[in-house]
CSV table of C-alpha atoms in Angstrom, one decimal:
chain,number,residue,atom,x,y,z
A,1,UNK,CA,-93.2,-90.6,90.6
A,2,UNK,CA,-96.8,-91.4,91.6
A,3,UNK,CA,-99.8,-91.3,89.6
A,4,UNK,CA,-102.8,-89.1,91.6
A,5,UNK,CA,-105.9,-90.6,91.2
A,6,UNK,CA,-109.4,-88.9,90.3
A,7,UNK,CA,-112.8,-89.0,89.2
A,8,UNK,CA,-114.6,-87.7,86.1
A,9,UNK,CA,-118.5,-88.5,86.0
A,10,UNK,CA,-120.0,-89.6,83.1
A,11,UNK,CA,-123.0,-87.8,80.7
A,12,UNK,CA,-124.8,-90.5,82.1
A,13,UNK,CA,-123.8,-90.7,85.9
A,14,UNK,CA,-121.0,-93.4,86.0
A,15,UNK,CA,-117.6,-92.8,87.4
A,16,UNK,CA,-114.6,-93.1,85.3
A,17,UNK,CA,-111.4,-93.4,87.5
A,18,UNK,CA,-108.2,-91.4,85.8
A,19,UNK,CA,-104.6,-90.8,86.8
A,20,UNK,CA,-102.5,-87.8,86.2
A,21,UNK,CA,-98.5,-88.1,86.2
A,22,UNK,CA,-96.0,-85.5,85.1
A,23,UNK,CA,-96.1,-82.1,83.3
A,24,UNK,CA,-96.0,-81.1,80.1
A,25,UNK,CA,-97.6,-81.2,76.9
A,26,UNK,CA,-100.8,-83.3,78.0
A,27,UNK,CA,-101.0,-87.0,77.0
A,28,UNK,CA,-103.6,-89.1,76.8
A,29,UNK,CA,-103.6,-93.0,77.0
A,30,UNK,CA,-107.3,-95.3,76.7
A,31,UNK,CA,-107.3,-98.4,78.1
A,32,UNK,CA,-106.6,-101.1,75.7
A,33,UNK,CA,-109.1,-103.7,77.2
A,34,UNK,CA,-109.4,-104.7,80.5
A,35,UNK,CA,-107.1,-102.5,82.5
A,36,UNK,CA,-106.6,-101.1,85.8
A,37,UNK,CA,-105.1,-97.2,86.8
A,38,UNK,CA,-103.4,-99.3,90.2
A,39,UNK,CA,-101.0,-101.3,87.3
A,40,UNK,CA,-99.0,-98.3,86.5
A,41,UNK,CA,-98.0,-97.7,90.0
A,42,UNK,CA,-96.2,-101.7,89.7
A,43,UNK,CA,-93.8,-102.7,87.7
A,44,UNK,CA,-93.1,-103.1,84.4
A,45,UNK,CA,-95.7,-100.6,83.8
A,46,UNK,CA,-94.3,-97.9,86.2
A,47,UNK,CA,-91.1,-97.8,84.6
A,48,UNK,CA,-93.2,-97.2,81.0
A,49,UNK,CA,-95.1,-94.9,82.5
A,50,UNK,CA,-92.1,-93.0,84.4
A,51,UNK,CA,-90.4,-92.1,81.3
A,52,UNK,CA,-93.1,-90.5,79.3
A,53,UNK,CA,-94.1,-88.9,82.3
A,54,UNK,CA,-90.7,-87.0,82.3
A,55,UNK,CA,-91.3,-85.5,79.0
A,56,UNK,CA,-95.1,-85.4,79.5
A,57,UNK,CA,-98.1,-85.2,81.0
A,58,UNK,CA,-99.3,-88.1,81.2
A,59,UNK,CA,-103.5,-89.2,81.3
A,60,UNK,CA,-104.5,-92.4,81.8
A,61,UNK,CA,-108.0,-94.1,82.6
A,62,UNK,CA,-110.3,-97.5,83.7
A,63,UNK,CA,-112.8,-97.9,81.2
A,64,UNK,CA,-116.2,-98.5,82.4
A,65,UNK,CA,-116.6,-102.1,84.3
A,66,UNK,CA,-112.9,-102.0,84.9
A,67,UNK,CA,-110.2,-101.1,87.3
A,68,UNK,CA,-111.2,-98.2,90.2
A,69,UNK,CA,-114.2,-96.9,87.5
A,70,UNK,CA,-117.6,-97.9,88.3
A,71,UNK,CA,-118.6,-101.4,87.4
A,72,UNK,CA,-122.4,-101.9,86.6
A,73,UNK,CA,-121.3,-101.8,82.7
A,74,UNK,CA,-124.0,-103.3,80.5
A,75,UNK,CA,-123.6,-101.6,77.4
A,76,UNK,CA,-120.8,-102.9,75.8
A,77,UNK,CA,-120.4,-100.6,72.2
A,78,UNK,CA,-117.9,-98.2,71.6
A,79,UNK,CA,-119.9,-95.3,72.5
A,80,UNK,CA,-119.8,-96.6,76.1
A,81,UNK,CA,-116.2,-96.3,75.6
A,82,UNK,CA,-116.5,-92.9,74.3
A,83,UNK,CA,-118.5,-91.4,77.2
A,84,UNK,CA,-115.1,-92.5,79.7
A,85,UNK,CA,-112.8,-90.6,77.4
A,86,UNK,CA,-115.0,-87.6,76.8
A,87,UNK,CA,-115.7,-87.2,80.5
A,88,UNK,CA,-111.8,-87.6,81.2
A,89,UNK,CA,-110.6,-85.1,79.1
A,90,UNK,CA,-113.1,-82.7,80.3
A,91,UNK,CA,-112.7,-83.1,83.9
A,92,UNK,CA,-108.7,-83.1,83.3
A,93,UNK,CA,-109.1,-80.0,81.6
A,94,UNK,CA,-107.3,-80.9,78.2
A,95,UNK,CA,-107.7,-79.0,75.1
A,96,UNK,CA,-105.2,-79.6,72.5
A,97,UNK,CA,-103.6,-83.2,73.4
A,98,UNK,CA,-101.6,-86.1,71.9
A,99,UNK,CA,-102.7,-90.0,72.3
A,100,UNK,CA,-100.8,-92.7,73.0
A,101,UNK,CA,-102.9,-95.7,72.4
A,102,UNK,CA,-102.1,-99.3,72.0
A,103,UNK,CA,-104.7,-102.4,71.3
A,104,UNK,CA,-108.2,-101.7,71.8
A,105,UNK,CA,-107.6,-98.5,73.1
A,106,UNK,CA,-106.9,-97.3,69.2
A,107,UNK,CA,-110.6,-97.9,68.5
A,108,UNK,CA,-111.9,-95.7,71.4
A,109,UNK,CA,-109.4,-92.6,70.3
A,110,UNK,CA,-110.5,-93.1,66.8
A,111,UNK,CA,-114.3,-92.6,67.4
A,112,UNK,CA,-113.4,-89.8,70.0
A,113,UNK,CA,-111.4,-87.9,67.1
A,114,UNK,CA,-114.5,-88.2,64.7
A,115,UNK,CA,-116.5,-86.6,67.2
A,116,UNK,CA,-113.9,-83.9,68.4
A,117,UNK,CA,-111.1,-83.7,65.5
A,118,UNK,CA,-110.2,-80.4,66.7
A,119,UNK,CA,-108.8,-81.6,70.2
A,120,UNK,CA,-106.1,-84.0,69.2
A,121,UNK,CA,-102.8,-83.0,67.9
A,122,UNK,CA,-101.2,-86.5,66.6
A,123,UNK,CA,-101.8,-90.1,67.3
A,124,UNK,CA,-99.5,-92.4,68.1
A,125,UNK,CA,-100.9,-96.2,67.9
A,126,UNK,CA,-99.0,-100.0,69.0
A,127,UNK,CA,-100.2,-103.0,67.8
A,128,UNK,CA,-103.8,-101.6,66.8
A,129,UNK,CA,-105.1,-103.5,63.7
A,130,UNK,CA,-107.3,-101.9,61.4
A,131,UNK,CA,-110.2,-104.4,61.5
A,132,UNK,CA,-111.9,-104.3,65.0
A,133,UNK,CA,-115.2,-106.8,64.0
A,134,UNK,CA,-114.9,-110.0,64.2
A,135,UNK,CA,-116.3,-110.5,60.9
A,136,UNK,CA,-113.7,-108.9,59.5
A,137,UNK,CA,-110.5,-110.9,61.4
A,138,UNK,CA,-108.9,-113.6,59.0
A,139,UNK,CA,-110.8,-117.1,59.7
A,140,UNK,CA,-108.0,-118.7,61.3
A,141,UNK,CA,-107.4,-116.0,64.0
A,142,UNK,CA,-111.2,-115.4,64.8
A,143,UNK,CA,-111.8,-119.0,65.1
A,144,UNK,CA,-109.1,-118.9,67.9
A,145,UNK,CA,-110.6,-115.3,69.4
A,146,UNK,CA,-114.1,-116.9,69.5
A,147,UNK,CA,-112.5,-120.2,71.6
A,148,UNK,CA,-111.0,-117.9,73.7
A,149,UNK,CA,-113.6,-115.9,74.5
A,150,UNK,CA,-115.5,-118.7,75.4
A,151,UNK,CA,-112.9,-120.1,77.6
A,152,UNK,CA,-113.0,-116.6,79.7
A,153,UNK,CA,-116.3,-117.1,80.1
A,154,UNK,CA,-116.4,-120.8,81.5
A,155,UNK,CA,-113.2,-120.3,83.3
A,156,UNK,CA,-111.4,-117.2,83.9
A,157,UNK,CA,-108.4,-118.1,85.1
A,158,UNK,CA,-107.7,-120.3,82.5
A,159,UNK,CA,-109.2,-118.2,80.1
A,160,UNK,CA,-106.8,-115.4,81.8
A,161,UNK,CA,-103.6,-117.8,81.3
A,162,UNK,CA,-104.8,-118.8,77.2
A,163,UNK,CA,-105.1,-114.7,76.9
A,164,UNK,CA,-101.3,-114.6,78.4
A,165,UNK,CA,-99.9,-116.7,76.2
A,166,UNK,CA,-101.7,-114.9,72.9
A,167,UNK,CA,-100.4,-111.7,74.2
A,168,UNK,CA,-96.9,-112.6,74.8
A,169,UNK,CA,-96.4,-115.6,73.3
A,170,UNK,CA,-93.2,-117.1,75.6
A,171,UNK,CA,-91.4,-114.0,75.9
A,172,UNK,CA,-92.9,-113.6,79.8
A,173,UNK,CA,-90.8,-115.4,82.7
A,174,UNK,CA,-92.8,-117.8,84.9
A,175,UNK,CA,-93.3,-114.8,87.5
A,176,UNK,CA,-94.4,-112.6,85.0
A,177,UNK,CA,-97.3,-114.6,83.6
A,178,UNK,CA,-98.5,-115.4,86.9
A,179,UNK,CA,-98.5,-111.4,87.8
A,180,UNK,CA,-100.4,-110.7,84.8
A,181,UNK,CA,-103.2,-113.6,85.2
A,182,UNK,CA,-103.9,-112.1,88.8
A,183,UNK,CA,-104.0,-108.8,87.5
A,184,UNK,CA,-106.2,-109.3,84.6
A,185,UNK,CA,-108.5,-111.3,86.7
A,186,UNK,CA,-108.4,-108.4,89.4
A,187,UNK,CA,-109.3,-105.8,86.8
A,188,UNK,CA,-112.7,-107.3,85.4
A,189,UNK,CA,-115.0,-110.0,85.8
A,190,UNK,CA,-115.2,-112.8,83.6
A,191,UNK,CA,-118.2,-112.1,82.0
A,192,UNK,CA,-117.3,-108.5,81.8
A,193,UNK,CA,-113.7,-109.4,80.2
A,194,UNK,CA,-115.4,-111.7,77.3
A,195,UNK,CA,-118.0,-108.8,76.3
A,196,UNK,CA,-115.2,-106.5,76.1
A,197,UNK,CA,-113.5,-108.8,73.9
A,198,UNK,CA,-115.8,-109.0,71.1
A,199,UNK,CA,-116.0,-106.1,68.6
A,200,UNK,CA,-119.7,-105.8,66.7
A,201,UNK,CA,-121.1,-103.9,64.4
A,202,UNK,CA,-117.9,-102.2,64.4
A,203,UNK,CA,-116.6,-100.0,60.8
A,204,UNK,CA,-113.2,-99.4,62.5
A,205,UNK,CA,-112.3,-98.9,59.1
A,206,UNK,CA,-114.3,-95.8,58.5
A,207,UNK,CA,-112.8,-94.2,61.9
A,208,UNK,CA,-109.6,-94.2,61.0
A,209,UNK,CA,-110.2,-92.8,57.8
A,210,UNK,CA,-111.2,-89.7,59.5
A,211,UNK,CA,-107.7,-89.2,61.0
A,212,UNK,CA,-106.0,-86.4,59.6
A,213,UNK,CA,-103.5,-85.4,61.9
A,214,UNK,CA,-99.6,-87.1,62.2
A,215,UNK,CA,-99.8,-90.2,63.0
A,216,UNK,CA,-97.0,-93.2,64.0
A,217,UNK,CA,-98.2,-96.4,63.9
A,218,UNK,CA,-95.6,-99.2,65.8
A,219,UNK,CA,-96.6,-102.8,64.8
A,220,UNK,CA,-94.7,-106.1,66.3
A,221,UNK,CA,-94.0,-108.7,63.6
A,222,UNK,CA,-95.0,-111.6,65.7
A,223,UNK,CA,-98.0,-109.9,67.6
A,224,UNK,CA,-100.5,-112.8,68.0
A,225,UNK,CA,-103.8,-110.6,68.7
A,226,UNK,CA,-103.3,-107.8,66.4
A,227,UNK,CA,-101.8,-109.0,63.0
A,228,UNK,CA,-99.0,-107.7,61.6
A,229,UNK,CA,-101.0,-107.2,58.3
A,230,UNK,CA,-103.7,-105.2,60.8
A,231,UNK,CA,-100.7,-102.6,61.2
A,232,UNK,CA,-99.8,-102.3,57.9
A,233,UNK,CA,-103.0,-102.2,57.6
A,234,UNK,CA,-103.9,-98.9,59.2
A,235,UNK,CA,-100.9,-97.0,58.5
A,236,UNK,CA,-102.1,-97.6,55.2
A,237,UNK,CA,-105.7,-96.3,56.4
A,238,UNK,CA,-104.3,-93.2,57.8
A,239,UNK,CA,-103.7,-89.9,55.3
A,240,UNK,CA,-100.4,-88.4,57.3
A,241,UNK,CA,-98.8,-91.9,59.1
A,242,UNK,CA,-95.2,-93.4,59.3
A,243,UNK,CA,-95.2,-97.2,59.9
A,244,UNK,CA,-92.3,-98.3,61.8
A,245,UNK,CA,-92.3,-102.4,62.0
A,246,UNK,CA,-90.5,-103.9,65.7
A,247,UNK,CA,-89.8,-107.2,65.9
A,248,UNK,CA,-91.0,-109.7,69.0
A,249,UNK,CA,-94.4,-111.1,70.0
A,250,UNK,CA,-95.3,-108.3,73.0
A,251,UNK,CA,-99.3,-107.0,72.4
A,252,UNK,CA,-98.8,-104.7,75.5
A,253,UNK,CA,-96.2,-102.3,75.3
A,254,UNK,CA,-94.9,-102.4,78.5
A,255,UNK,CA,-93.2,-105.9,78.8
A,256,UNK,CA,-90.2,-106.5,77.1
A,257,UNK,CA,-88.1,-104.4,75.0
A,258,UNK,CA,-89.8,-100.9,75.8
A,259,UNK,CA,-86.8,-99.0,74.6
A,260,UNK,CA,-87.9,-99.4,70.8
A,261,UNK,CA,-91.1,-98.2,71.3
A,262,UNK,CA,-90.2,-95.6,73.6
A,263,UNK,CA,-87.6,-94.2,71.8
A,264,UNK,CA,-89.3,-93.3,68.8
A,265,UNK,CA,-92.7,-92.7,70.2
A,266,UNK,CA,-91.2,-90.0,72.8
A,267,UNK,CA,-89.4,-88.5,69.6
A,268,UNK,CA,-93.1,-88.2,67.6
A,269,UNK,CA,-94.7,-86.7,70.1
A,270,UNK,CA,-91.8,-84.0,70.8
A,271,UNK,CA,-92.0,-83.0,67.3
A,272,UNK,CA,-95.2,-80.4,68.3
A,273,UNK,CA,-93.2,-78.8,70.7
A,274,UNK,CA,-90.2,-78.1,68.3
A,275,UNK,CA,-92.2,-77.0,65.8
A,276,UNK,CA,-92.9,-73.0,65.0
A,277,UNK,CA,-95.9,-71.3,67.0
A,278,UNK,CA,-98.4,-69.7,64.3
A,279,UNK,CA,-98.2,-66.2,63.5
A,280,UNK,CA,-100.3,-63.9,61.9
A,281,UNK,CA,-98.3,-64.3,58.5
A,282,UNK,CA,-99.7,-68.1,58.7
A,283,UNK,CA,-103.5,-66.6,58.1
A,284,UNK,CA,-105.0,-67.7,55.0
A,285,UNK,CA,-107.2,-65.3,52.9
A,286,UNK,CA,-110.7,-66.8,52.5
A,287,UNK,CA,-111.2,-69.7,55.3
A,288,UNK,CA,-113.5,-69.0,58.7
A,289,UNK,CA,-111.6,-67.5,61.8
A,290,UNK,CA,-113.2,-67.0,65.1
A,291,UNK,CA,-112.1,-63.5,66.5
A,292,UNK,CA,-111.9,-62.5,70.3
A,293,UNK,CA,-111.2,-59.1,71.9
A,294,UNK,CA,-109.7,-58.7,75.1
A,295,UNK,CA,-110.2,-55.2,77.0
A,296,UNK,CA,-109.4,-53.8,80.3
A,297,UNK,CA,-111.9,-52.3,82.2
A,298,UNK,CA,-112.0,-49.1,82.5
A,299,UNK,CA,-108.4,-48.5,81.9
A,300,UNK,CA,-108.3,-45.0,81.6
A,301,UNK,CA,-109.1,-44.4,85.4
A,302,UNK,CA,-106.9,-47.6,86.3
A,303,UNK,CA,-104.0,-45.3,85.4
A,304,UNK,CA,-105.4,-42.2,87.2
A,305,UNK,CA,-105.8,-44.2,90.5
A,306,UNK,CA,-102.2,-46.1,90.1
A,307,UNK,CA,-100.5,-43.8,87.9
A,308,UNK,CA,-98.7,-44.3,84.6
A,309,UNK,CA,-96.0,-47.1,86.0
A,310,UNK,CA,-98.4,-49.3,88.0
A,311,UNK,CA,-101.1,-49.4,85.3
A,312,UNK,CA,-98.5,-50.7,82.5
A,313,UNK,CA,-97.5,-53.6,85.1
A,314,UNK,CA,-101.3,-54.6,84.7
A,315,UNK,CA,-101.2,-54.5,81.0
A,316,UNK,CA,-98.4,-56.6,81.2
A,317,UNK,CA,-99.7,-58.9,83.2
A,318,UNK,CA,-102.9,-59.1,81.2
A,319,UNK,CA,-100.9,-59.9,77.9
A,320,UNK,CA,-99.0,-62.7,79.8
A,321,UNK,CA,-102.5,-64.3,80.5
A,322,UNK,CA,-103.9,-63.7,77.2
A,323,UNK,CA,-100.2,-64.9,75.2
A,324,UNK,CA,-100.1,-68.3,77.4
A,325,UNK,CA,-103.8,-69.1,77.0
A,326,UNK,CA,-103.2,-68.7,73.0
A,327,UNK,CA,-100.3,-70.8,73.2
A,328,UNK,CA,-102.4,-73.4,75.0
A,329,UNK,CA,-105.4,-73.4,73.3
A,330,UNK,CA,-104.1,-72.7,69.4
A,331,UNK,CA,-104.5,-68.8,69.0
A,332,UNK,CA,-103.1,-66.6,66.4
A,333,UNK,CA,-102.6,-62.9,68.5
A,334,UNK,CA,-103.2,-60.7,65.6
A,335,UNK,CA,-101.9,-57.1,67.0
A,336,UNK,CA,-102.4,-55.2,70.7
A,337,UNK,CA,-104.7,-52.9,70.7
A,338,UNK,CA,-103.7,-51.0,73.3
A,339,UNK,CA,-106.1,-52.0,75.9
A,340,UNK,CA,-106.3,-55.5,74.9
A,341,UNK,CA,-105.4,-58.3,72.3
A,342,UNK,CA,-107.2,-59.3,68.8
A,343,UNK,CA,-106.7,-62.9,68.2
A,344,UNK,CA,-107.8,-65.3,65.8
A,345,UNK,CA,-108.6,-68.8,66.0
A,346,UNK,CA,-109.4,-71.9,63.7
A,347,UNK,CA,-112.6,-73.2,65.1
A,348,UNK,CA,-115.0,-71.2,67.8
A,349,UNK,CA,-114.9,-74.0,70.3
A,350,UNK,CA,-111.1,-73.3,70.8
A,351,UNK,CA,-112.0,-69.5,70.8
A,352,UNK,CA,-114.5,-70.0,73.8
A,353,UNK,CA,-112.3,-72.5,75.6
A,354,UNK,CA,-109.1,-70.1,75.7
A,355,UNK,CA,-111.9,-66.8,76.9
A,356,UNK,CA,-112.3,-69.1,79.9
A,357,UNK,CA,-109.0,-69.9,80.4
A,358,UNK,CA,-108.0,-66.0,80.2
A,359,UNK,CA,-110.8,-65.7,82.6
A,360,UNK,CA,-109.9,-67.7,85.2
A,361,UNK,CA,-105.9,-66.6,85.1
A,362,UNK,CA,-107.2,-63.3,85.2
A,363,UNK,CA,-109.2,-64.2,88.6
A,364,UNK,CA,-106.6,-65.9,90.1
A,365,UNK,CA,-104.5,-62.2,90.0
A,366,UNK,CA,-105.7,-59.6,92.9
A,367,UNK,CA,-103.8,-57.0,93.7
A,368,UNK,CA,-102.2,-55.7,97.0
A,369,UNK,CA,-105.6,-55.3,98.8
A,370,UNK,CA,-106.6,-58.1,97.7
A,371,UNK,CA,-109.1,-56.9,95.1
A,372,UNK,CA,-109.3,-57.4,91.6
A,373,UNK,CA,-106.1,-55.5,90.0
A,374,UNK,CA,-107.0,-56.7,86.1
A,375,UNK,CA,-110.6,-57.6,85.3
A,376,UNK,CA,-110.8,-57.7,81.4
A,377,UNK,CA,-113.9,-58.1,78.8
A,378,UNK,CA,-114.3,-60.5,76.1
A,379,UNK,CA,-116.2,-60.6,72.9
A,380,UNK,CA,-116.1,-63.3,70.2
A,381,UNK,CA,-117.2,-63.6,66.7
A,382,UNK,CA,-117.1,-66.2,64.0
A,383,UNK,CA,-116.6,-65.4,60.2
A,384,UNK,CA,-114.6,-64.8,57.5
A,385,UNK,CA,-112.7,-61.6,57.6
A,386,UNK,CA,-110.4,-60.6,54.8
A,387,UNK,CA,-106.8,-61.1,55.4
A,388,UNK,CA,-104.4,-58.4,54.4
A,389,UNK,CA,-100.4,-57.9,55.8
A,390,UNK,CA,-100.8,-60.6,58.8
A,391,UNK,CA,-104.2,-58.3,59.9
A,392,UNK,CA,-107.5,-59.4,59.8
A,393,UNK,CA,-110.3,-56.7,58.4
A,394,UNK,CA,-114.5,-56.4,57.9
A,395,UNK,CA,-117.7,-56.8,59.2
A,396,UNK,CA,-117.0,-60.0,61.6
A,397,UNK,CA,-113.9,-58.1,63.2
A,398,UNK,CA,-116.0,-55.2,63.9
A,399,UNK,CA,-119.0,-56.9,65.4
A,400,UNK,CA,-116.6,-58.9,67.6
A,401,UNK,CA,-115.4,-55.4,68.7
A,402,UNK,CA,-118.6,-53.9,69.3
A,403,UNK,CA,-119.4,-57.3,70.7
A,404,UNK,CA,-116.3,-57.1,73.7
A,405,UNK,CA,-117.6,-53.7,74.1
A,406,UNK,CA,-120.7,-54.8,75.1
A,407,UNK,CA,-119.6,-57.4,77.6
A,408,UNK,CA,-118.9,-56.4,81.7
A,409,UNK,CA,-115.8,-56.8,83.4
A,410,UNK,CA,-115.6,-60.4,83.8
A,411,UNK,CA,-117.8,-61.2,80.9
A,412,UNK,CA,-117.2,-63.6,78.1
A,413,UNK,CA,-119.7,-62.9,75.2
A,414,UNK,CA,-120.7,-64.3,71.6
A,415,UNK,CA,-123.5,-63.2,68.9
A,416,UNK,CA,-125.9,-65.8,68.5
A,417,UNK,CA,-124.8,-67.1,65.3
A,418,UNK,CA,-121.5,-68.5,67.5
A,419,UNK,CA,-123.5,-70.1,69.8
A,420,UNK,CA,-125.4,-72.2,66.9
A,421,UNK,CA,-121.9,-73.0,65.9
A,422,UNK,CA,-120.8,-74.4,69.1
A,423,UNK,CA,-124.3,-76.5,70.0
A,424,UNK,CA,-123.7,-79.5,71.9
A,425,UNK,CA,-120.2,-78.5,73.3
A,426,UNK,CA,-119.7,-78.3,77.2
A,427,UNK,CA,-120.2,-74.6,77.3
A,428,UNK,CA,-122.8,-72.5,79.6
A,429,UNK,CA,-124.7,-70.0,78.4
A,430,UNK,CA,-127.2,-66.9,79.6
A,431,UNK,CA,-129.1,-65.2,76.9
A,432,UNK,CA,-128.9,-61.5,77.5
A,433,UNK,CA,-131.3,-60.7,74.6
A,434,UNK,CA,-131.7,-58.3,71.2
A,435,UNK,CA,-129.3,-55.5,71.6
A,436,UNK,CA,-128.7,-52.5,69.2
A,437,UNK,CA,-124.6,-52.5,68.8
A,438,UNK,CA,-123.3,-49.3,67.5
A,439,UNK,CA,-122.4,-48.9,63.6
A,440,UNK,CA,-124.4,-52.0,63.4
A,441,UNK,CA,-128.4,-51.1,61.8
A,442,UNK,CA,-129.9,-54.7,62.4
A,443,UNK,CA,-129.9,-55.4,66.6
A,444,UNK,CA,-128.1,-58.7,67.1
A,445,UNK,CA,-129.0,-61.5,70.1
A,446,UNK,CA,-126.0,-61.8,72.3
A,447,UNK,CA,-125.0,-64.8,75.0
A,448,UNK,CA,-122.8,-64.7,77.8
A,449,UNK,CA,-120.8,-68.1,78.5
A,450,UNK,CA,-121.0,-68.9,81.7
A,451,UNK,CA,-117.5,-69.7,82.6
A,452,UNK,CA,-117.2,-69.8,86.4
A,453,UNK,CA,-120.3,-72.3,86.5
């Protein structure tokens, strides 16, 4: 199984190279330092790869300066590292997504999840300390970081071989350490290897204290980067973690014994899948829901011009859109309405996200002639209904209602209070101005998101 190779660009320009390799529930993996997307294509790391990419699918990247990703890095903070993931999961199209990350690549998906904590499902970490600052590493081990960072930069194949034998201590053959100096030195220049070595100004800490969701964190005993304390460490950090200690010296999972991190890591990350869809019973009274409307157009004359039989074979495949874009993107369907679906979701980002994803099934479905069989409108709103009997009830369902009746075939539209809710995100939108909606006495500024631009 091959990994196809793309591009995502940057908020600020660059190129961030990232593969894609097998199907399934999406996950992601950051680079851990320097890395290159051309590695998992070669061995050991293809194997590694192979096997989550049977159960998954699998995301990987080249951080800025690295690998096939543009390599005019100067900035060398985290947020540098942030703009590859962002732009990566946006051009791969993930929503809802597991990561998989392992050495430095735990700091980058910690700083990604305090900026977008509604977009990851569970983390999964290996060998990622807790303490990312030097100033914060155990004398001892930074005075040996600092020597070899300064060895990299004077000589980088020997800097490359001293990094070898911290990684892996003696537990590569002969052939193997000389595969993985060549590599490392292919993957980065020297100077660019020792600035992404170093860690400043850096409250790792204070990331992983925002992680919420189910985490595993898989720690070798005799890792001689990352601690073994740094393990315990962060599992200790994180509020919903299981700490599983393995024994050996490997910092990168994919040399060695694989199987006991495999194992176990491909058996956390399946537990989403088993586990229950939401229903409607799951609603609880009093928190914020986002409400959409789905609606067919003009469905009354659909059924005139194809008859009773035909136009029920477009309802169904409308509700096969909608249900697998809820599915995907974390929806509640509340009830059918006849014409359409009521839904309810947890954040208005995710609300917006699965619209366009309905949207663009929908598009993708003409009908004999070749012209549109199903065009549907959308309306959104953000509030907090009441909840009664697994139904949701109140002003904010009724102004997303009039809200979807408002909107064209084709449309996707919110009330301006959801697009102050959703500032900053990715989203497009066209203000179509002050409009009087019925049973409503104030008028109320509506936005259509521009999904196909």
């Amino acid at each position: 199984m091959d990994m196809k190779i793309r591009y995502a660009t940057r908020a600020d320009g660059a190129r961030t190279a990232y593969g894609v390799m097998g199907e399934g529930p999406p996950l992601l993996v950051p680079p851990p330092w320097v890395w290159n997307l051309e590695w998992w294509q070669n061995e050991p790391h293809r194997s590694f790869a192979g096997r989550l990419a049977e159960h998954f699918q699998l995301v990987a990247y080249d951080k800025h300066g690295c690998g096939l990703s543009d390599r005019d890095r100067t900035d060398f903070s985290l947020d540098d590292d942030l703009l590859d993931m962002e732009a990566v999961v946006e051009a791969a199209g993930l929503d809802r997504f597991a990561v998989f990350a392992f050495s430095g690549g735990g700091f980058t998906a910690a700083m990604y999840n305090s900026r977008h904590p509604d977009h990851v499902t569970r983390f999964a970490f290996c060998n990622v300390p807790a303490a990312a600052a030097l100033d914060d590493v155990p004398p001892d081990r930074r005075a040996l970081l600092e020597a070899v960072i300064a060895l990299v930069r004077l000589h980088w194949g020997m800097g490359s071989k001293a990094l070898t034998e911290l990684f892996f201590g003696s537990e590569l053959s002969p052939d193997e350490v000389s595969q993985l100096d060549e590599a490392q030195r292919g993957a980065a220049t020297a100077e660019m290897a020792a600035n992404l070595l170093t860690f400043t100004n850096l409250d790792s800490r204070s990331l992983f204290a925002t992680i919420t969701q189910p985490a595993l964190v898989l720690h070798r005993r005799g890792d001689g980067v990352a601690a073994f304390e740094g393990g315990r460490d962060l599992a200790a950090l994180l509020s919903n973690a299981r700490f599983m200690p393995l024994e050996g010296k490997n910092h990168i999972p994919t040399y060695g014994d694989t199987e006991s991190i495999l194992v176990p890591l491909i058996e956390f990350l399946e537990e989403d899948s088993r586990a229950p869809a939401p229903t409607a019973r799951d609603l609880r009274a009093g928190a914020p829901f986002t409400i959409l409307f789905t609606d067919i157009e003009s469905s009354t004359p659909l059924t005139q011009r194809l008859g009773d039989e035909r136009a029920q074979e477009v309802v169904r495949a409308h509700n096969v859109v909608v249900r697998d874009a809820l599915a995907a993107h974390g929806g509640v369907e509340i009830k059918h309405t006849g014409d359409g679906i009521m839904a309810s979701f947890a954040s208005p980002s995710r609300g917006i996200e699965c619209a366009i994803a309905i949207q663009r099934a929908v598009g993708d479905r003409p009908d004999e002639a070749g012209q549109p069989g199903l065009r549907v409108r959308i309306g959104l709103n953000t509030g907090e209904p009441l909840v009664e009997e697994g139904d949701l009830f109140g002003t904010s369902v009724q102004l997303a209602r009039r809200v979807c009746d408002y909107a064209g075939a084709g449309q996707i539209v919110i009330p301006e209070g959801v697009r102050h809710l959703v500032a900053g995100k990715a989203f497009l939108f066209a203000d179509r101005g002050v409009v009087a909606l019925k049973g409503f006495e104030d008028p109320v500024r509506l936005y259509e998101v521009r999904w196909q631009e």
